[in-house]
PDB file of C-alpha atoms in Angstrom:
ATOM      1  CA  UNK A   1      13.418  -8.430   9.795  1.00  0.00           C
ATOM      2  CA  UNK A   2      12.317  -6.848   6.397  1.00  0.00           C
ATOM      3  CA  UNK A   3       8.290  -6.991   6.152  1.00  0.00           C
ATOM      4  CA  UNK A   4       6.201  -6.021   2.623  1.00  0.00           C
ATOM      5  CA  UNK A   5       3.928  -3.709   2.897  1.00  0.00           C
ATOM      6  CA  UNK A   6       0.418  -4.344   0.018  1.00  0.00           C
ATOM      7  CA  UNK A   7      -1.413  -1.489   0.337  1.00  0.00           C
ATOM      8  CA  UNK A   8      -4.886  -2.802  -0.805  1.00  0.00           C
ATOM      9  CA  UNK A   9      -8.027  -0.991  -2.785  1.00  0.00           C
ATOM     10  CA  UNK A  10     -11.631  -2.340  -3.065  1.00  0.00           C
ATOM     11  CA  UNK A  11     -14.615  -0.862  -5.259  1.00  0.00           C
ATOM     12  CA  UNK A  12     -16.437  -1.134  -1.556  1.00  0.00           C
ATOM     13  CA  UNK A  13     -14.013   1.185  -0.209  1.00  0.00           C
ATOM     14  CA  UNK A  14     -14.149   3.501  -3.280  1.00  0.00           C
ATOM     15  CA  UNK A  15     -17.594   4.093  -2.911  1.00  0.00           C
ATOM     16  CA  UNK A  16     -18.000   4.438   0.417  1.00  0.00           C
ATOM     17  CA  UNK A  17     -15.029   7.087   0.578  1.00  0.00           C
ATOM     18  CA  UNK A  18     -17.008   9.570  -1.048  1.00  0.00           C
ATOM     19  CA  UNK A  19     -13.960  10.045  -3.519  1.00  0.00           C
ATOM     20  CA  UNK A  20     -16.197  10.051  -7.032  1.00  0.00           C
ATOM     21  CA  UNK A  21     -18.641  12.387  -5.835  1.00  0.00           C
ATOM     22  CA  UNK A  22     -16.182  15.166  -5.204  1.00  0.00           C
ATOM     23  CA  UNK A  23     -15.533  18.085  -7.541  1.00  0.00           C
ATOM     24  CA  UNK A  24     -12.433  18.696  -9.376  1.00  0.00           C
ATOM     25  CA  UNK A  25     -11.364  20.915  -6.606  1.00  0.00           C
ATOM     26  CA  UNK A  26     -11.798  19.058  -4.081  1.00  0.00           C
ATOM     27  CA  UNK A  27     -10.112  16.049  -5.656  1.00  0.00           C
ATOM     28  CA  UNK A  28      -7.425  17.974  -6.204  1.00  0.00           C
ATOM     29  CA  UNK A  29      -7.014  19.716  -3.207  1.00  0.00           C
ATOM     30  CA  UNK A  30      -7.592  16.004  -0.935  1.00  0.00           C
ATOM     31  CA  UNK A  31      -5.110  14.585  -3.749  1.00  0.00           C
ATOM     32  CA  UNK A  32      -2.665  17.369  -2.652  1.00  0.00           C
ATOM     33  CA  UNK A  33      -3.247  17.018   0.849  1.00  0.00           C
ATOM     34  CA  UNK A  34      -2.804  13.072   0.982  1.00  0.00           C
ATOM     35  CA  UNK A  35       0.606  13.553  -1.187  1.00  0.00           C
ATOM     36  CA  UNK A  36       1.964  15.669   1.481  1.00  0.00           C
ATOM     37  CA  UNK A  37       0.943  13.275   4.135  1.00  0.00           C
ATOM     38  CA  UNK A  38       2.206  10.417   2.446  1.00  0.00           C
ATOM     39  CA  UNK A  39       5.458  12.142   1.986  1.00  0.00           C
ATOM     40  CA  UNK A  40       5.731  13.488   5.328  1.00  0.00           C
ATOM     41  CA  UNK A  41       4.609   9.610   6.941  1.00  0.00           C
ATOM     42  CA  UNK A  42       7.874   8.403   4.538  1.00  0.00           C
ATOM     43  CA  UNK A  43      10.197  11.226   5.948  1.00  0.00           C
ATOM     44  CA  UNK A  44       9.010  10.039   9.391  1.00  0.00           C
ATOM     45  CA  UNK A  45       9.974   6.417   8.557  1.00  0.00           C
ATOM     46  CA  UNK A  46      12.882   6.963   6.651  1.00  0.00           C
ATOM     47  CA  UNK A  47      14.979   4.782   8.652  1.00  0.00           C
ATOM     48  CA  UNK A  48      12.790   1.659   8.325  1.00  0.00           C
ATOM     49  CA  UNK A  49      11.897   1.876   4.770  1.00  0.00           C
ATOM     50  CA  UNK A  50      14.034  -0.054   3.078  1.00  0.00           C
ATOM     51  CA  UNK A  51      12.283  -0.003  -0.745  1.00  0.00           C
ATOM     52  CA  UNK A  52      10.023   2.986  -1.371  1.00  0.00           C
ATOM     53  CA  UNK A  53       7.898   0.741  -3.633  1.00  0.00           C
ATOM     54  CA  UNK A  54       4.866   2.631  -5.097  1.00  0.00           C
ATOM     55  CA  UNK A  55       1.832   2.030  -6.802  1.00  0.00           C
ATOM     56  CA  UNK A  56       0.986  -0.608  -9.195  1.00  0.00           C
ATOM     57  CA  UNK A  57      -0.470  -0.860 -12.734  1.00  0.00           C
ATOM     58  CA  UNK A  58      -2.864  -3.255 -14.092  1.00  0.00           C
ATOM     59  CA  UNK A  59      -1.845  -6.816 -13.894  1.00  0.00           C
ATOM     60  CA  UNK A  60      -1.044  -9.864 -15.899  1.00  0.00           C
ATOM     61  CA  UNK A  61      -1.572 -13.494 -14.374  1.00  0.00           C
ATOM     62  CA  UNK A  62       0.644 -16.249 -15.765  1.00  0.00           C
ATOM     63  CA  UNK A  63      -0.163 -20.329 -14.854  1.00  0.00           C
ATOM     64  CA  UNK A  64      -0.109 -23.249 -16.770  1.00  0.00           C
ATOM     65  CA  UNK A  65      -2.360 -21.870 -19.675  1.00  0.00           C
ATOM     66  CA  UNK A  66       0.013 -19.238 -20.301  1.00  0.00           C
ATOM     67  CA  UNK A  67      -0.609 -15.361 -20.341  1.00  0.00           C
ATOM     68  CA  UNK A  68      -3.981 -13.493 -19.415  1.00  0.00           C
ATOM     69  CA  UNK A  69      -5.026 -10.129 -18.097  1.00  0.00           C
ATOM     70  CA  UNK A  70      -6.232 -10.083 -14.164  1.00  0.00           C
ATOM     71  CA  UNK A  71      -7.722  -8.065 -11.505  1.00  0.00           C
ATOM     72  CA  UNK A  72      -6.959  -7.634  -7.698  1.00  0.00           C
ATOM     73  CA  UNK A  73      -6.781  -5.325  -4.728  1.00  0.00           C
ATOM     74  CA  UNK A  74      -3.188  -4.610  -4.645  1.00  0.00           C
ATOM     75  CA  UNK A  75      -2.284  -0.849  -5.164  1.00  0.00           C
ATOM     76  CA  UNK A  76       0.851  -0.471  -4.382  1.00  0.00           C
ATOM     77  CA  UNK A  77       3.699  -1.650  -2.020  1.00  0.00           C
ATOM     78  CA  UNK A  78       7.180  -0.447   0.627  1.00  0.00           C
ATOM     79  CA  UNK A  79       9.173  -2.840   1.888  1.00  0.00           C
ATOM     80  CA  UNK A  80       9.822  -1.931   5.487  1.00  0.00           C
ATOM     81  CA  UNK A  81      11.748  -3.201   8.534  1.00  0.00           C
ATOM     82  CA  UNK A  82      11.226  -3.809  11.904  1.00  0.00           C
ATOM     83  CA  UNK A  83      11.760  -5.732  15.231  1.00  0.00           C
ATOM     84  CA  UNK A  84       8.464  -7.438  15.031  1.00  0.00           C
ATOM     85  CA  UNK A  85       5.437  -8.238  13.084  1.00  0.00           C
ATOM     86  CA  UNK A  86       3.196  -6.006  15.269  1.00  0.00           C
ATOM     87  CA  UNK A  87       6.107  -3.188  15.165  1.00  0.00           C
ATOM     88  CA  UNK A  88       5.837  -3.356  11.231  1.00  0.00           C
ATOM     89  CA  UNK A  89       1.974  -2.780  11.649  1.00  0.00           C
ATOM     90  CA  UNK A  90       2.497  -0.116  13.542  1.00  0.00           C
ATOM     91  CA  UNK A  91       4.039   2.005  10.993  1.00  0.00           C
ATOM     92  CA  UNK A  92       1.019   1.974   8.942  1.00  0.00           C
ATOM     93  CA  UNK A  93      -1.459   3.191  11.974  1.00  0.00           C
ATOM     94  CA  UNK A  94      -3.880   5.491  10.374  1.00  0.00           C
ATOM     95  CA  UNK A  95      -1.571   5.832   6.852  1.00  0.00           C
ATOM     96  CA  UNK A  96      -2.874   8.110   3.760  1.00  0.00           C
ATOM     97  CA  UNK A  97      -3.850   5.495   1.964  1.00  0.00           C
ATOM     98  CA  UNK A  98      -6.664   4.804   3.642  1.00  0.00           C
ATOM     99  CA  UNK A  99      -7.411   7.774   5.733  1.00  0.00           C
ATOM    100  CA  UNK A 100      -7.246  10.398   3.046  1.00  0.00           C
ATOM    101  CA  UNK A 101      -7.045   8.656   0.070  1.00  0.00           C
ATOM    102  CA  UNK A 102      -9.947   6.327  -0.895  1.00  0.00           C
ATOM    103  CA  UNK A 103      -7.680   3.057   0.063  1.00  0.00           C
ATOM    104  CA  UNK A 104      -9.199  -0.050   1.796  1.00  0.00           C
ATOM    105  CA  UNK A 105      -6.010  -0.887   3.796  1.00  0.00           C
ATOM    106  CA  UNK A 106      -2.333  -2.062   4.168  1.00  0.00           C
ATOM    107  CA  UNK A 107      -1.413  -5.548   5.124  1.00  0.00           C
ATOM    108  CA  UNK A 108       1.835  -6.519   6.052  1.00  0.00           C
ATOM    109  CA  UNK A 109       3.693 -10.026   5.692  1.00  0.00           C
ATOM    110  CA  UNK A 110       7.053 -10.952   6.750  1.00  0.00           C
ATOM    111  CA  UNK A 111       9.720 -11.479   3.789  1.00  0.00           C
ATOM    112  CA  UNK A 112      11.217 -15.141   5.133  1.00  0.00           C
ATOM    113  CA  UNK A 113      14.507 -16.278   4.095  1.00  0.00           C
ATOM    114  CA  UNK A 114      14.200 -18.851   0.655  1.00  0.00           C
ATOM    115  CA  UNK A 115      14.317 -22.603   2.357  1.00  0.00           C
ATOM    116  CA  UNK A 116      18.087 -24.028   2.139  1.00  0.00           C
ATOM    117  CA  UNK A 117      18.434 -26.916  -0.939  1.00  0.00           C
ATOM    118  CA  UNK A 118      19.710 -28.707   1.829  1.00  0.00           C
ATOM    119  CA  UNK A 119      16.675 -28.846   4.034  1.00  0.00           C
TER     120      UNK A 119
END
């Protein structure tokens, strides 16, 4: 089963990961090391990634009133598979995103099937 992947960012977690109060070098060189990390956690699970995703840009909300700018937590996305829910967590155990980079978290959902016309 294919599950999505939202890997999430709060202010909360910004702050508390130290990440504005580093230097330029040390940005750099934690922005360097979390790259390679990330890279080598997708070259570990290259067979269950089935879209790469990435990270997302600001967002626009659309409803009944029509267009408007919004805000939320969602960073970026991968669309994974697995056997089970709980295997598809697994993948993410201590990810980049959150344990080098100044992420909150990743939370996986399963992609269902779109209900038949017919039901």
């Amino acid at each position: 089963m294919k599950y999505m992947a939202i890997f999430t960012g709060t202010p909360k977690a910004f702050e508390s990961s130290g990440w504005a109060r580093l230097s330029d070098a040390e940005r750099k060189a934690r922005e360097s090391q979390g790259m390679q990390a990330w890279h080598a956690w997708g070259e570990k699970h290259e067979a269950a990634i089935v879209v790469e995703g990435g990270p997302l840009g600001k967002t626009k909300r659309v409803d009944k009133s029509g267009v408007s700018d919004a805000s939320n937590n969602i960073a970026g996305y991968v669309i994974v598979e697995a056997d089970s829910h709980d295997a598809a967590a697994k993948l993410f155990e201590n990810h980049p995103h959150f344990s080098i980079f100044p992420g909150d978290a990743v939370e996986i959902m399963p992609c269902n099937p779109i209900p038949s016309m017919d039901a």
